[in-house]
Amino acid sequence: MWSKSSRIAPCAKTTIKHRLLVDALQLLHAENERIARSRIRFDATEPRALLRSVLEEFLAVDAQRATALRVFAAYYARGLTDPVLAEAFLPAEQPLEQLVADLIAAAQADGHTAPGLDPWREADLLVSGAVGLGSDVLHGRRTLDEVRRTLDYHLDKIFAGDRRTVR
């Protein structure tokens, strides 16, 4: 039975709802990227500081980022059983990891990193680590200061070849 206020078939409602979820996720990604770009100051002479700023975007350092991380966690959970949503949430090309890998590779080419690094592997570890540690901050398992110290520890190892950037 259809009510007067609802003339759309149930399966069409599900499709519309699903499309709205995917569209909202894409808008959230775009808005978070815009906000992050406004916060991160690009300085090619300080690759460690630039990379640290990028990683800070994965941490709940303010209300906006905490809310975004919670929403992304909800999308992630739903994406585990929804392949279309998962594709929108976790694109195959891995743009965040690629950005971090590119930053590490550029620093490596300029002699700012420890020798012998694989930028992609380092980026993979840094992004997944920052995301996981950021979730721990949301859950209260770790403090923001503890997480920052852990990220700094790993950045110090990456930039060990550059005496200017090691804290």
XYZ file of C-alpha atoms in Angstrom:
167
model
C 0.000 0.000 0.000
C 1.164 3.472 -0.830
C 0.434 6.476 1.295
C -0.562 9.723 -0.387
C 2.768 11.247 0.640
C 4.793 8.424 -0.866
C 4.252 7.463 -4.479
C 7.736 6.009 -5.047
C 8.117 2.235 -5.020
C 10.230 0.820 -2.110
C 13.067 -0.342 -4.393
C 13.193 3.092 -6.037
C 13.383 4.679 -2.580
C 16.350 2.451 -1.756
C 18.071 3.475 -4.967
C 17.422 7.158 -4.300
C 18.598 6.790 -0.710
C 21.728 4.990 -1.877
C 22.469 7.654 -4.496
C 22.030 10.336 -1.830
C 24.505 8.532 0.444
C 27.094 8.307 -2.327
C 26.545 11.923 -3.383
C 26.797 13.115 0.235
C 30.058 11.208 0.644
C 31.497 12.792 -2.487
C 30.464 16.239 -1.247
C 32.036 15.520 2.131
C 35.288 14.456 0.455
C 35.329 17.627 -1.645
C 34.557 19.890 1.317
C 37.184 18.261 3.535
C 39.764 18.550 0.769
C 38.928 22.243 0.321
C 39.223 22.894 4.061
C 42.460 20.875 4.334
C 44.013 22.781 1.419
C 43.192 26.048 3.165
C 44.935 24.872 6.348
C 48.057 23.337 4.812
C 50.726 25.774 3.761
C 52.934 24.395 0.999
C 56.613 25.004 1.605
C 58.870 22.829 -0.549
C 61.877 23.854 1.558
C 60.376 22.117 4.613
C 59.182 18.701 3.371
C 58.908 17.184 6.853
C 56.704 20.030 8.100
C 54.545 19.786 4.986
C 54.099 16.038 5.414
C 53.319 16.531 9.133
C 50.605 19.042 8.194
C 49.061 16.577 5.753
C 49.011 13.840 8.423
C 47.413 16.234 10.948
C 44.349 16.254 8.705
C 43.672 12.657 9.765
C 43.554 13.592 13.446
C 40.692 15.003 15.491
C 42.522 18.226 16.342
C 39.340 20.323 16.168
C 35.569 19.877 16.059
C 35.360 19.940 12.260
C 37.913 17.153 11.826
C 36.428 15.099 14.674
C 32.990 15.261 13.064
C 34.384 14.408 9.630
C 36.280 11.419 11.057
C 33.109 10.121 12.731
C 31.139 10.448 9.498
C 33.901 8.738 7.522
C 33.947 5.908 10.090
C 30.216 5.396 9.559
C 30.675 5.345 5.788
C 33.584 2.937 6.131
C 31.475 0.548 8.211
C 28.620 0.677 5.725
C 31.060 0.251 2.841
C 32.076 -3.147 4.225
C 28.742 -4.530 2.985
C 28.011 -2.089 0.170
C 30.443 -2.356 -2.774
C 29.161 0.781 -4.551
C 29.574 2.871 -1.427
C 32.965 1.273 -0.761
C 34.115 2.249 -4.253
C 33.131 5.868 -3.623
C 34.660 5.822 -0.147
C 37.879 3.956 -0.930
C 38.817 4.664 -4.549
C 41.196 2.196 -6.166
C 43.761 4.862 -7.046
C 44.389 5.716 -3.360
C 44.814 9.494 -3.725
C 45.834 10.142 -0.117
C 48.566 7.551 -0.187
C 49.677 8.861 -3.583
C 49.917 12.421 -2.240
C 52.035 11.308 0.723
C 54.199 9.084 -1.510
C 54.758 11.993 -3.889
C 55.803 14.249 -0.999
C 58.244 11.617 0.274
C 59.605 10.966 -3.235
C 60.162 14.689 -3.808
C 61.960 15.012 -0.458
C 63.992 11.910 -1.318
C 65.003 13.363 -4.698
C 66.203 16.504 -2.901
C 68.245 14.446 -0.408
C 66.028 15.173 2.589
C 65.217 11.578 3.564
C 67.020 8.560 4.885
C 68.539 6.519 2.057
C 66.819 3.501 0.549
C 63.208 4.375 1.336
C 60.294 3.104 -0.710
C 58.033 6.194 -0.811
C 54.891 4.174 -1.550
C 55.429 1.760 1.360
C 56.211 4.654 3.710
C 53.092 6.491 2.529
C 50.940 3.404 2.952
C 52.142 2.991 6.523
C 51.864 6.692 7.394
C 48.327 7.114 6.047
C 46.971 3.916 7.567
C 48.781 4.676 10.815
C 47.465 8.232 11.001
C 43.917 7.088 10.227
C 44.049 4.306 12.832
C 45.677 6.472 15.465
C 43.180 9.238 14.701
C 40.367 6.773 15.393
C 42.016 5.899 18.689
C 41.908 9.590 19.639
C 38.173 9.670 18.848
C 37.648 6.615 21.051
C 39.771 8.026 23.854
C 42.298 5.171 23.656
C 45.147 7.590 22.979
C 45.683 11.279 23.477
C 46.343 13.649 20.640
C 49.801 14.337 22.078
C 50.637 10.606 22.132
C 49.564 10.227 18.518
C 51.557 13.270 17.450
C 54.642 11.858 19.169
C 54.185 8.558 17.325
C 53.822 10.302 13.966
C 56.846 12.478 14.719
C 58.842 9.367 15.594
C 58.112 7.888 12.166
C 58.719 11.170 10.370
C 62.067 11.475 12.159
C 63.014 8.049 10.784
C 61.976 9.000 7.259
C 63.804 12.325 7.378
C 66.859 10.964 9.205
C 69.017 11.830 6.200
C 68.269 15.538 6.542
C 69.785 17.125 9.643
C 67.666 20.255 9.141
C 64.329 18.494 9.588
C 64.935 16.101 12.493
C 63.552 17.540 15.697
